[in-house]
CSV table of C-alpha atoms in Angstrom, one decimal:
chain,number,residue,atom,x,y,z
A,1266,UNK,CA,46.3,6.7,-23.4
A,1267,UNK,CA,48.1,8.3,-20.4
A,1268,UNK,CA,49.3,6.2,-17.5
A,1269,UNK,CA,46.7,8.0,-15.2
A,1270,UNK,CA,43.8,7.3,-17.5
A,1271,UNK,CA,44.9,3.7,-17.9
A,1272,UNK,CA,45.0,3.2,-14.2
A,1273,UNK,CA,41.5,4.7,-13.7
A,1274,UNK,CA,40.1,2.4,-16.4
A,1275,UNK,CA,41.8,-0.8,-15.0
A,1276,UNK,CA,40.5,0.1,-11.5
A,1277,UNK,CA,37.0,0.6,-12.8
A,1278,UNK,CA,37.0,-2.8,-14.6
A,1279,UNK,CA,38.3,-4.5,-11.5
A,1280,UNK,CA,35.6,-2.9,-9.3
A,1281,UNK,CA,32.9,-4.0,-11.7
A,1282,UNK,CA,34.3,-7.6,-11.8
A,1283,UNK,CA,34.3,-7.7,-8.0
A,1284,UNK,CA,30.8,-6.3,-7.8
A,1285,UNK,CA,29.2,-8.6,-10.3
A,1286,UNK,CA,31.0,-11.7,-9.0
A,1287,UNK,CA,29.9,-10.9,-5.4
A,1288,UNK,CA,26.3,-10.6,-6.6
A,1289,UNK,CA,25.9,-7.1,-5.0
A,1290,UNK,CA,23.4,-4.9,-6.8
A,1291,UNK,CA,25.0,-1.8,-8.5
A,1292,UNK,CA,23.5,1.6,-8.2
A,1293,UNK,CA,23.6,4.3,-10.8
A,1294,UNK,CA,27.0,5.5,-9.4
A,1295,UNK,CA,28.7,2.3,-8.1
A,1296,UNK,CA,31.9,4.1,-7.1
A,1297,UNK,CA,30.0,5.6,-4.2
A,1298,UNK,CA,29.6,2.1,-2.7
A,1299,UNK,CA,25.9,2.5,-1.8
A,1300,UNK,CA,23.5,-0.4,-0.9
A,1301,UNK,CA,19.9,-1.1,-1.8
A,1302,UNK,CA,17.4,-1.5,1.0
A,1303,UNK,CA,13.8,-2.6,0.8
A,1304,UNK,CA,10.8,-2.5,3.2
A,1305,UNK,CA,7.8,-4.5,2.1
A,1306,UNK,CA,4.6,-4.1,4.0
A,1307,UNK,CA,1.2,-5.8,3.8
A,1308,UNK,CA,-0.8,-3.8,6.3
A,1309,UNK,CA,-3.9,-6.0,6.5
A,1310,UNK,CA,-5.1,-9.3,7.9
A,1311,UNK,CA,-8.0,-11.6,7.3
A,1312,UNK,CA,-8.6,-14.0,4.3
A,1313,UNK,CA,-10.7,-11.4,2.4
A,1314,UNK,CA,-7.5,-9.4,2.1
A,1315,UNK,CA,-5.6,-12.3,0.6
A,1316,UNK,CA,-4.4,-10.1,-2.3
A,1317,UNK,CA,-2.3,-7.8,-0.1
A,1318,UNK,CA,0.0,-10.5,1.3
A,1319,UNK,CA,0.1,-12.1,-2.1
A,1320,UNK,CA,1.4,-8.9,-3.6
A,1321,UNK,CA,4.1,-8.5,-1.0
A,1322,UNK,CA,5.2,-12.1,-1.2
A,1323,UNK,CA,5.5,-11.6,-5.0
A,1324,UNK,CA,7.5,-8.4,-4.5
A,1325,UNK,CA,9.9,-10.3,-2.2
A,1326,UNK,CA,10.5,-12.9,-4.8
A,1327,UNK,CA,11.4,-10.2,-7.4
A,1328,UNK,CA,13.8,-8.5,-5.1
A,1329,UNK,CA,15.3,-11.8,-4.0
A,1330,UNK,CA,15.7,-12.9,-7.6
A,1331,UNK,CA,17.2,-9.6,-8.6
A,1332,UNK,CA,20.0,-10.1,-6.1
A,1333,UNK,CA,19.1,-8.0,-3.1
A,1334,UNK,CA,20.6,-9.8,-0.1
A,1335,UNK,CA,18.1,-11.0,2.6
A,1336,UNK,CA,19.7,-8.8,5.2
A,1337,UNK,CA,18.7,-5.8,3.2
A,1338,UNK,CA,15.0,-6.8,2.7
A,1339,UNK,CA,12.6,-6.3,5.6
A,1340,UNK,CA,9.1,-7.9,5.3
A,1341,UNK,CA,6.1,-7.0,7.4
A,1342,UNK,CA,3.0,-9.2,7.0
A,1343,UNK,CA,0.4,-10.5,9.4
A,1344,UNK,CA,1.1,-14.0,8.0
A,1345,UNK,CA,-2.4,-15.4,8.6
A,1346,UNK,CA,-3.4,-16.2,4.9
A,1347,UNK,CA,-1.3,-19.2,4.0
A,1348,UNK,CA,-2.6,-21.2,7.0
A,1349,UNK,CA,-6.2,-19.8,6.9
A,1350,UNK,CA,-8.8,-22.6,6.8
A,1351,UNK,CA,-10.4,-20.9,3.7
A,1352,UNK,CA,-7.1,-21.2,1.7
A,1353,UNK,CA,-7.6,-24.0,-0.9
A,1354,UNK,CA,-3.8,-24.3,-1.1
A,1355,UNK,CA,-2.7,-24.7,2.5
A,1356,UNK,CA,0.7,-23.3,3.2
A,1357,UNK,CA,0.9,-21.6,-0.2
A,1358,UNK,CA,0.0,-18.2,-1.7
A,1359,UNK,CA,-0.4,-17.4,-5.4
A,1360,UNK,CA,-0.7,-13.9,-7.0
A,1361,UNK,CA,-2.4,-14.9,-10.2
A,1362,UNK,CA,-4.5,-17.8,-11.6
A,1363,UNK,CA,-2.3,-20.9,-11.9
A,1364,UNK,CA,0.7,-19.0,-10.6
A,1365,UNK,CA,3.6,-20.2,-8.7
A,1366,UNK,CA,3.7,-20.2,-4.9
A,1367,UNK,CA,5.1,-16.8,-4.0
A,1368,UNK,CA,5.0,-17.5,-0.2
A,1369,UNK,CA,7.7,-20.2,-0.3
A,1370,UNK,CA,11.0,-18.9,1.0
A,1371,UNK,CA,9.7,-15.5,2.1
A,1372,UNK,CA,11.6,-14.3,5.2
A,1373,UNK,CA,9.0,-12.7,7.5
A,1374,UNK,CA,10.7,-10.2,9.8
A,1375,UNK,CA,7.6,-8.9,11.5
A,1376,UNK,CA,4.2,-10.7,11.8
A,1377,UNK,CA,1.0,-10.6,13.7
A,1378,UNK,CA,0.5,-7.5,15.8
A,1379,UNK,CA,4.1,-6.4,15.2
A,1380,UNK,CA,2.8,-5.2,11.9
A,1381,UNK,CA,1.9,-1.7,13.1
A,1382,UNK,CA,2.5,2.0,12.4
A,1383,UNK,CA,5.2,2.6,15.1
A,1384,UNK,CA,7.3,-0.4,14.1
A,1385,UNK,CA,7.0,0.6,10.4
A,1386,UNK,CA,8.3,4.1,11.1
A,1387,UNK,CA,11.1,2.9,13.4
A,1388,UNK,CA,12.2,0.3,10.8
A,1389,UNK,CA,12.1,2.9,8.0
A,1390,UNK,CA,14.3,5.4,9.8
A,1391,UNK,CA,16.7,2.8,11.2
A,1392,UNK,CA,15.8,3.0,14.9
A,1393,UNK,CA,17.3,-0.3,15.9
A,1394,UNK,CA,17.0,0.4,19.7
A,1395,UNK,CA,13.2,0.7,19.3
A,1396,UNK,CA,13.0,-2.6,17.5
A,1397,UNK,CA,15.0,-4.6,20.1
A,1398,UNK,CA,13.3,-7.9,21.0
A,1399,UNK,CA,10.6,-7.3,18.4
A,1400,UNK,CA,10.5,-9.7,15.4
A,1401,UNK,CA,13.8,-10.1,13.7
A,1402,UNK,CA,14.9,-6.7,15.0
A,1403,UNK,CA,16.0,-5.7,11.4
A,1404,UNK,CA,15.8,-2.0,10.4
A,1405,UNK,CA,16.8,0.0,7.4
A,1406,UNK,CA,20.4,0.7,8.5
A,1407,UNK,CA,21.0,3.0,5.5
A,1408,UNK,CA,23.4,5.9,4.9
A,1409,UNK,CA,23.9,8.8,2.5
A,1410,UNK,CA,24.8,6.7,-0.5
A,1411,UNK,CA,22.0,4.2,-0.2
A,1412,UNK,CA,18.8,3.7,-2.2
A,1413,UNK,CA,15.6,2.7,-0.4
A,1414,UNK,CA,12.6,1.0,-1.9
A,1415,UNK,CA,9.3,0.9,0.1
A,1416,UNK,CA,6.3,-1.1,-1.1
A,1417,UNK,CA,3.2,-0.7,1.0
A,1418,UNK,CA,-0.1,-2.6,0.2
A,1419,UNK,CA,-3.3,-2.3,2.2
A,1420,UNK,CA,-6.5,-0.3,2.6
A,1421,UNK,CA,-6.3,3.4,2.7
A,1422,UNK,CA,-8.4,6.5,3.0
A,1423,UNK,CA,-8.0,10.3,2.8
A,1424,UNK,CA,-4.6,11.1,4.3
A,1425,UNK,CA,-4.0,7.8,5.8
A,1426,UNK,CA,-2.9,4.2,5.3
A,1427,UNK,CA,-4.2,1.3,7.4
A,1428,UNK,CA,-2.5,-1.2,9.6
A,1429,UNK,CA,-4.4,-4.0,11.3
A,1430,UNK,CA,-4.8,-2.0,14.5
A,1431,UNK,CA,-3.9,1.6,13.7
A,1432,UNK,CA,-3.4,4.2,11.0
A,1433,UNK,CA,-0.4,5.8,9.4
A,1434,UNK,CA,-1.3,9.4,8.8
A,1435,UNK,CA,0.2,11.6,6.0
A,1436,UNK,CA,1.8,14.1,8.4
A,1437,UNK,CA,3.5,11.2,10.3
A,1438,UNK,CA,5.0,9.9,7.1
A,1439,UNK,CA,6.0,13.3,5.9
A,1440,UNK,CA,7.7,14.0,9.3
A,1441,UNK,CA,9.6,10.8,9.1
A,1442,UNK,CA,10.7,11.3,5.5
A,1443,UNK,CA,11.9,14.9,6.4
A,1444,UNK,CA,13.9,13.6,9.3
A,1445,UNK,CA,15.5,10.9,7.2
A,1446,UNK,CA,16.4,13.6,4.6
A,1447,UNK,CA,18.0,15.7,7.3
A,1448,UNK,CA,19.8,12.8,8.8
A,1449,UNK,CA,21.1,11.8,5.4
A,1450,UNK,CA,19.6,8.3,5.6
A,1451,UNK,CA,19.5,7.8,1.8
A,1452,UNK,CA,20.6,9.1,-1.6
A,1453,UNK,CA,17.3,8.4,-3.2
A,1454,UNK,CA,14.0,6.9,-1.9
A,1455,UNK,CA,11.3,5.3,-4.0
A,1456,UNK,CA,7.8,4.4,-2.7
A,1457,UNK,CA,5.2,2.2,-4.4
A,1458,UNK,CA,1.8,2.5,-2.6
A,1459,UNK,CA,-1.2,0.3,-3.3
A,1460,UNK,CA,-4.3,1.6,-1.4
A,1461,UNK,CA,-7.5,3.5,-2.0
A,1462,UNK,CA,-6.9,7.3,-2.2
A,1463,UNK,CA,-3.2,6.7,-1.9
A,1464,UNK,CA,-2.4,9.9,-3.7
A,1465,UNK,CA,-3.8,11.9,-0.7
A,1466,UNK,CA,-0.7,10.8,1.3
A,1467,UNK,CA,1.5,12.9,-1.0
A,1468,UNK,CA,-0.5,15.4,-3.0
A,1469,UNK,CA,0.7,18.9,-2.1
A,1470,UNK,CA,2.7,17.4,0.7
A,1471,UNK,CA,5.7,15.7,-0.8
A,1472,UNK,CA,8.3,18.3,-2.1
A,1473,UNK,CA,9.7,17.9,-5.6
A,1474,UNK,CA,13.3,18.4,-4.7
A,1475,UNK,CA,14.1,15.9,-1.9
A,1476,UNK,CA,15.1,12.9,-4.0
A,1477,UNK,CA,12.0,11.1,-2.9
A,1478,UNK,CA,9.5,9.7,-5.5
A,1479,UNK,CA,6.1,8.1,-4.8
A,1480,UNK,CA,4.1,6.0,-7.2
A,1481,UNK,CA,0.5,5.4,-6.2
A,1482,UNK,CA,-2.2,3.0,-7.4
A,1483,UNK,CA,-4.8,5.7,-7.2
A,1484,UNK,CA,-5.1,9.5,-7.0
A,1485,UNK,CA,-6.2,11.4,-3.9
A,1486,UNK,CA,-9.9,10.6,-4.1
A,1487,UNK,CA,-10.6,7.3,-5.8
A,1488,UNK,CA,-10.5,3.5,-5.1
A,1489,UNK,CA,-7.8,1.2,-6.1
A,1490,UNK,CA,-8.7,-2.2,-7.6
A,1491,UNK,CA,-8.3,-5.9,-6.9
A,1492,UNK,CA,-7.8,-8.2,-9.8
A,1493,UNK,CA,-7.9,-12.0,-10.6
A,1494,UNK,CA,-11.2,-12.0,-8.6
A,1495,UNK,CA,-13.0,-14.9,-10.2
A,1496,UNK,CA,-11.1,-17.9,-9.2
A,1497,UNK,CA,-13.8,-20.3,-7.8
A,1498,UNK,CA,-11.6,-22.0,-5.3
A,1499,UNK,CA,-10.4,-18.8,-3.7
A,1500,UNK,CA,-13.5,-16.7,-3.4
A,1501,UNK,CA,-11.5,-13.5,-3.2
A,1502,UNK,CA,-9.0,-11.5,-5.3
A,1503,UNK,CA,-5.5,-12.9,-5.8
A,1504,UNK,CA,-3.9,-9.6,-6.4
A,1505,UNK,CA,-4.2,-5.9,-6.7
A,1506,UNK,CA,-4.3,-4.4,-10.2
A,1507,UNK,CA,-1.5,-1.8,-9.8
A,1508,UNK,CA,0.8,-4.2,-7.9
A,1509,UNK,CA,0.2,-7.1,-10.3
A,1510,UNK,CA,0.8,-4.9,-13.3
A,1511,UNK,CA,4.2,-3.5,-12.3
A,1512,UNK,CA,5.4,-6.9,-11.0
A,1513,UNK,CA,4.2,-8.9,-14.0
A,1514,UNK,CA,5.8,-6.3,-16.3
A,1515,UNK,CA,9.2,-6.9,-14.6
A,1516,UNK,CA,8.7,-10.6,-14.6
A,1517,UNK,CA,8.3,-10.6,-18.4
A,1518,UNK,CA,11.1,-8.3,-19.3
A,1519,UNK,CA,14.0,-9.8,-21.2
A,1520,UNK,CA,17.5,-9.2,-19.7
A,1521,UNK,CA,18.3,-6.6,-22.4
A,1522,UNK,CA,15.1,-4.6,-21.8
A,1523,UNK,CA,15.5,-5.1,-18.0
A,1524,UNK,CA,18.8,-3.2,-18.1
A,1525,UNK,CA,17.2,-0.2,-19.8
A,1526,UNK,CA,13.9,0.0,-17.8
A,1527,UNK,CA,13.7,3.3,-15.9
A,1528,UNK,CA,11.3,4.3,-13.1
A,1529,UNK,CA,9.5,6.6,-15.6
A,1530,UNK,CA,9.2,4.0,-18.4
A,1531,UNK,CA,7.8,1.5,-15.9
A,1532,UNK,CA,5.4,4.2,-14.6
A,1533,UNK,CA,4.1,4.9,-18.1
A,1534,UNK,CA,3.6,1.2,-18.8
A,1535,UNK,CA,1.6,0.7,-15.5
A,1536,UNK,CA,-0.4,3.9,-16.0
A,1537,UNK,CA,-1.3,2.7,-19.5
A,1538,UNK,CA,-2.4,-0.7,-18.4
A,1539,UNK,CA,-4.2,0.2,-15.1
A,1540,UNK,CA,-7.3,1.8,-16.6
A,1541,UNK,CA,-9.6,1.6,-13.6
A,1542,UNK,CA,-7.8,4.1,-11.4
A,1543,UNK,CA,-5.3,6.9,-12.0
A,1544,UNK,CA,-1.7,5.7,-11.3
A,1545,UNK,CA,0.1,8.9,-10.2
A,1546,UNK,CA,3.6,10.1,-9.4
A,1547,UNK,CA,4.4,12.5,-6.6
A,1548,UNK,CA,7.7,14.1,-5.6
A,1549,UNK,CA,11.1,14.3,-7.2
A,1550,UNK,CA,10.4,13.1,-10.7
A,1551,UNK,CA,13.4,14.9,-12.2
A,1552,UNK,CA,16.0,13.3,-10.0
A,1553,UNK,CA,14.5,9.8,-9.9
A,1554,UNK,CA,12.4,9.3,-13.1
A,1555,UNK,CA,15.4,8.6,-15.3
A,1556,UNK,CA,17.0,6.2,-12.9
A,1557,UNK,CA,16.9,2.6,-13.9
A,1558,UNK,CA,14.6,0.3,-12.0
A,1559,UNK,CA,17.5,-1.9,-11.1
A,1560,UNK,CA,19.0,0.9,-9.1
A,1561,UNK,CA,16.2,0.3,-6.5
A,1562,UNK,CA,15.3,-3.4,-7.1
A,1563,UNK,CA,18.7,-4.8,-7.9
A,1564,UNK,CA,20.3,-6.5,-10.9
A,1565,UNK,CA,19.6,-10.2,-11.7
A,1566,UNK,CA,22.4,-12.5,-10.6
A,1567,UNK,CA,21.4,-15.1,-13.1
A,1568,UNK,CA,18.9,-15.7,-15.9
A,1569,UNK,CA,15.5,-16.9,-14.7
A,1570,UNK,CA,12.5,-18.3,-16.4
A,1571,UNK,CA,10.5,-15.5,-18.0
A,1572,UNK,CA,6.8,-15.3,-17.0
A,1573,UNK,CA,4.2,-14.5,-19.6
A,1574,UNK,CA,2.0,-11.5,-18.6
A,1575,UNK,CA,-1.5,-12.5,-17.8
A,1576,UNK,CA,-4.1,-9.7,-18.4
A,1577,UNK,CA,-4.8,-8.5,-14.8
A,1578,UNK,CA,-7.6,-6.2,-16.1
A,1579,UNK,CA,-9.8,-9.3,-16.2
A,1580,UNK,CA,-12.2,-9.7,-13.3
A,1581,UNK,CA,-11.3,-6.5,-11.4
A,1582,UNK,CA,-13.3,-5.2,-8.5
A,1583,UNK,CA,-13.0,-1.9,-6.6
A,1584,UNK,CA,-11.1,-2.7,-3.5
A,1585,UNK,CA,-13.8,-1.5,-1.1
A,1586,UNK,CA,-16.3,-3.9,-2.9
A,1587,UNK,CA,-14.2,-7.0,-3.0
A,1588,UNK,CA,-16.0,-8.7,-0.1
A,1589,UNK,CA,-19.5,-8.0,-1.3
A,1590,UNK,CA,-18.8,-9.0,-4.8
A,1591,UNK,CA,-17.0,-12.2,-3.7
A,1592,UNK,CA,-19.9,-13.3,-1.6
A,1593,UNK,CA,-22.2,-12.6,-4.6
A,1594,UNK,CA,-20.1,-14.9,-6.7
A,1595,UNK,CA,-20.1,-17.6,-4.0
A,1596,UNK,CA,-23.9,-17.5,-3.8
A,1597,UNK,CA,-24.2,-18.0,-7.6
A,1598,UNK,CA,-21.8,-21.0,-7.5
A,1599,UNK,CA,-22.9,-22.7,-4.3
A,1600,UNK,CA,-24.9,-25.9,-4.9
A,1601,UNK,CA,-25.7,-26.6,-1.2
A,1602,UNK,CA,-28.9,-25.0,-0.1
A,1603,UNK,CA,-27.7,-24.7,3.5
A,1604,UNK,CA,-24.4,-23.0,2.6
A,1605,UNK,CA,-26.2,-20.7,0.1
A,1606,UNK,CA,-28.7,-19.7,2.8
A,1607,UNK,CA,-25.8,-18.9,5.1
A,1608,UNK,CA,-24.1,-16.8,2.4
A,1609,UNK,CA,-27.3,-14.9,1.6
A,1610,UNK,CA,-27.7,-14.1,5.3
A,1611,UNK,CA,-24.1,-12.8,5.5
A,1612,UNK,CA,-24.6,-10.7,2.5
A,1613,UNK,CA,-27.9,-9.3,3.8
A,1614,UNK,CA,-26.2,-8.4,7.1
A,1615,UNK,CA,-23.4,-6.5,5.3
A,1616,UNK,CA,-25.7,-4.6,3.1
A,1617,UNK,CA,-28.0,-3.7,6.0
A,1618,UNK,CA,-25.0,-2.5,8.0
A,1619,UNK,CA,-23.7,-0.5,5.0
A,1620,UNK,CA,-27.0,1.3,4.9
A,1621,UNK,CA,-26.7,2.0,8.6
A,1622,UNK,CA,-23.3,3.6,8.1
A,1623,UNK,CA,-24.7,5.7,5.2
A,1624,UNK,CA,-27.6,6.8,7.3
A,1625,UNK,CA,-25.4,7.7,10.3
A,1626,UNK,CA,-23.1,9.8,8.3
A,1627,UNK,CA,-26.1,11.6,6.7
A,1628,UNK,CA,-27.6,12.2,10.1
A,1629,UNK,CA,-24.4,13.7,11.4
A,1630,UNK,CA,-24.0,16.0,8.3
A,1631,UNK,CA,-27.7,17.0,8.5
A,1632,UNK,CA,-27.0,18.8,11.8
A,1633,UNK,CA,-25.1,21.4,9.8
A,1634,UNK,CA,-26.7,24.2,7.7
A,1635,UNK,CA,-27.9,23.2,4.2
A,1636,UNK,CA,-25.2,25.1,2.5
A,1637,UNK,CA,-22.4,23.5,4.5
A,1638,UNK,CA,-24.2,20.2,4.1
A,1639,UNK,CA,-23.9,20.3,0.3
A,1640,UNK,CA,-20.2,21.3,0.6
A,1641,UNK,CA,-19.4,18.5,3.0
A,1642,UNK,CA,-20.9,15.9,0.7
A,1643,UNK,CA,-19.9,17.1,-2.7
A,1644,UNK,CA,-16.5,18.7,-2.3
A,1645,UNK,CA,-13.1,17.2,-1.6
A,1646,UNK,CA,-10.9,19.5,0.4
A,1647,UNK,CA,-7.1,18.8,0.1
A,1648,UNK,CA,-5.2,17.2,2.9
A,1649,UNK,CA,-2.9,19.8,4.5
A,1650,UNK,CA,-0.6,19.4,7.4
A,1651,UNK,CA,-2.3,22.1,9.5
A,1652,UNK,CA,-5.6,20.3,9.6
A,1653,UNK,CA,-4.2,16.9,10.5
A,1654,UNK,CA,-4.6,17.4,14.3
A,1655,UNK,CA,-8.3,18.2,13.8
A,1656,UNK,CA,-8.7,15.3,11.4
A,1657,UNK,CA,-7.1,12.7,13.8
A,1658,UNK,CA,-9.3,14.0,16.6
A,1659,UNK,CA,-12.5,13.6,14.6
A,1660,UNK,CA,-11.6,10.1,13.5
A,1661,UNK,CA,-10.7,9.1,17.1
A,1662,UNK,CA,-14.0,10.5,18.4
A,1663,UNK,CA,-16.0,8.9,15.7
A,1664,UNK,CA,-14.3,5.5,16.3
A,1665,UNK,CA,-15.0,5.7,20.0
A,1666,UNK,CA,-18.6,6.9,19.7
A,1667,UNK,CA,-19.8,5.4,16.4
A,1668,UNK,CA,-18.3,2.8,14.2
A,1669,UNK,CA,-14.7,1.5,14.6
A,1670,UNK,CA,-13.3,1.8,11.0
A,1671,UNK,CA,-10.5,-0.7,11.8
A,1672,UNK,CA,-13.2,-3.3,12.3
A,1673,UNK,CA,-15.5,-2.0,9.7
A,1674,UNK,CA,-13.5,-1.0,6.6
A,1675,UNK,CA,-16.6,0.3,4.7
A,1676,UNK,CA,-16.5,3.4,6.9
A,1677,UNK,CA,-13.2,4.4,5.4
A,1678,UNK,CA,-14.9,5.8,2.3
A,1679,UNK,CA,-16.4,8.6,4.4
A,1680,UNK,CA,-13.2,9.9,5.9
A,1681,UNK,CA,-13.1,12.7,3.4
A,1682,UNK,CA,-16.1,14.2,5.1
A,1683,UNK,CA,-13.9,14.7,8.2
A,1684,UNK,CA,-11.3,16.4,6.2
A,1685,UNK,CA,-14.0,18.7,4.8
A,1686,UNK,CA,-15.3,19.5,8.3
A,1687,UNK,CA,-11.8,20.3,9.5
A,1688,UNK,CA,-11.2,22.6,6.5
A,1689,UNK,CA,-14.4,24.7,7.1
A,1690,UNK,CA,-14.0,27.5,9.5
A,1691,UNK,CA,-17.8,27.8,9.8
A,1692,UNK,CA,-18.1,24.4,11.5
A,1693,UNK,CA,-17.6,24.1,15.2
A,1694,UNK,CA,-15.5,21.0,15.7
A,1695,UNK,CA,-16.6,20.5,19.3
A,1696,UNK,CA,-20.3,20.5,18.2
A,1697,UNK,CA,-19.4,17.8,15.6
A,1698,UNK,CA,-17.9,15.6,18.3
A,1699,UNK,CA,-21.0,16.1,20.4
A,1700,UNK,CA,-23.2,15.1,17.5
A,1701,UNK,CA,-21.2,11.8,17.2
A,1702,UNK,CA,-22.4,10.9,20.7
A,1703,UNK,CA,-26.1,11.8,20.1
A,1704,UNK,CA,-26.4,10.2,16.7
A,1705,UNK,CA,-24.7,6.9,17.5
A,1706,UNK,CA,-25.7,4.1,19.9
A,1707,UNK,CA,-24.3,0.9,21.2
A,1708,UNK,CA,-25.5,-0.8,18.0
A,1709,UNK,CA,-23.1,1.3,16.0
A,1710,UNK,CA,-20.3,1.0,18.5
A,1711,UNK,CA,-20.6,-2.8,18.7
A,1712,UNK,CA,-20.8,-3.3,14.9
A,1713,UNK,CA,-18.2,-5.7,13.3
A,1714,UNK,CA,-17.1,-6.6,9.9
A,1715,UNK,CA,-18.9,-4.0,7.8
A,1716,UNK,CA,-17.1,-4.5,4.6
């Protein structure tokens, strides 16, 4: 061996010893000295959405256990579940039946109304000045050699993801990711998105050559699913099927298998075991698919107790039906006549208001010609960047004049209708907005909690 080769080998060994002893996670090319950053987001609030914060707390525990330093993990969650009066385990959150408390130790950087779209985008692109005096002020202060992992869990609809008080639209996310690419804010970026119609955020929008890969719980036009939905004490789902599947898979991996697990092999495992929706990959599969999971989630600093995989396919419910089905189960279990009567009244109200939403949408569509009517209801036009201004405008007008979807999540299932309207040249958009005003009354505008 030449002196030059010997020097290179010794230097590499010393570097690896320093890296492992310091607990820093190694990337695929450790000589570049990159870091791993993670942004974890539960975009909902309210006890019925217990599963979203449970998923994100579980994700935090995985990253923390895998050695990502806390200064590189940013968590956004409303933080109203652990202390909610309905929580049978006050101060704790679990992500599966009989599971460990995943809430303990979670560092919450942004809570309450700080969990919003603008803060999310500013944090993601490292805009520290915009986050001054807000929450912890932490942002993804990444550079050209860094890997970024984004895990977002909440409700969604066609071309958007929900926050408690606003929406993140597909064009806004694409614009931010493009800017980050141009500003060399990362070497590779991986997104895991748990939401209904999550694929519509990326389908035909995310390029395949930008070193960005998105894994979604659902394709562009279907629901995602809650799981562990039959725990009597909780009366809601403890997790989401996609999220629980990828995390419990990692929890159960042996150290040897863990070192070999790639993004693509994990995707295939999750896709195989999530059989209620279509788990889908978008973006740069060629550049990221073969990367090891640890290059985004870190390498374990020490051996930890392995967790047996519970079958999350048991007791699954479509995300948009979690509240209705949970109330149904409560009614069946309730022994008190007074409480049962109250639950029946709540369920009756929700079903009645759902019908009112259905009828309102039908009335709006009926104002178009019969041929267009059929297309609006039965087709799914793709999300494109050029129709997003029209789409946002219709949602805004509908929210102001009819039902507020942020307060009535059931309405989200009809947003594809607005995409269709914006895609049809034969429809006068100003006429549609006028129809909103004539077909809706104060009753619709004042409606609350239509789940």
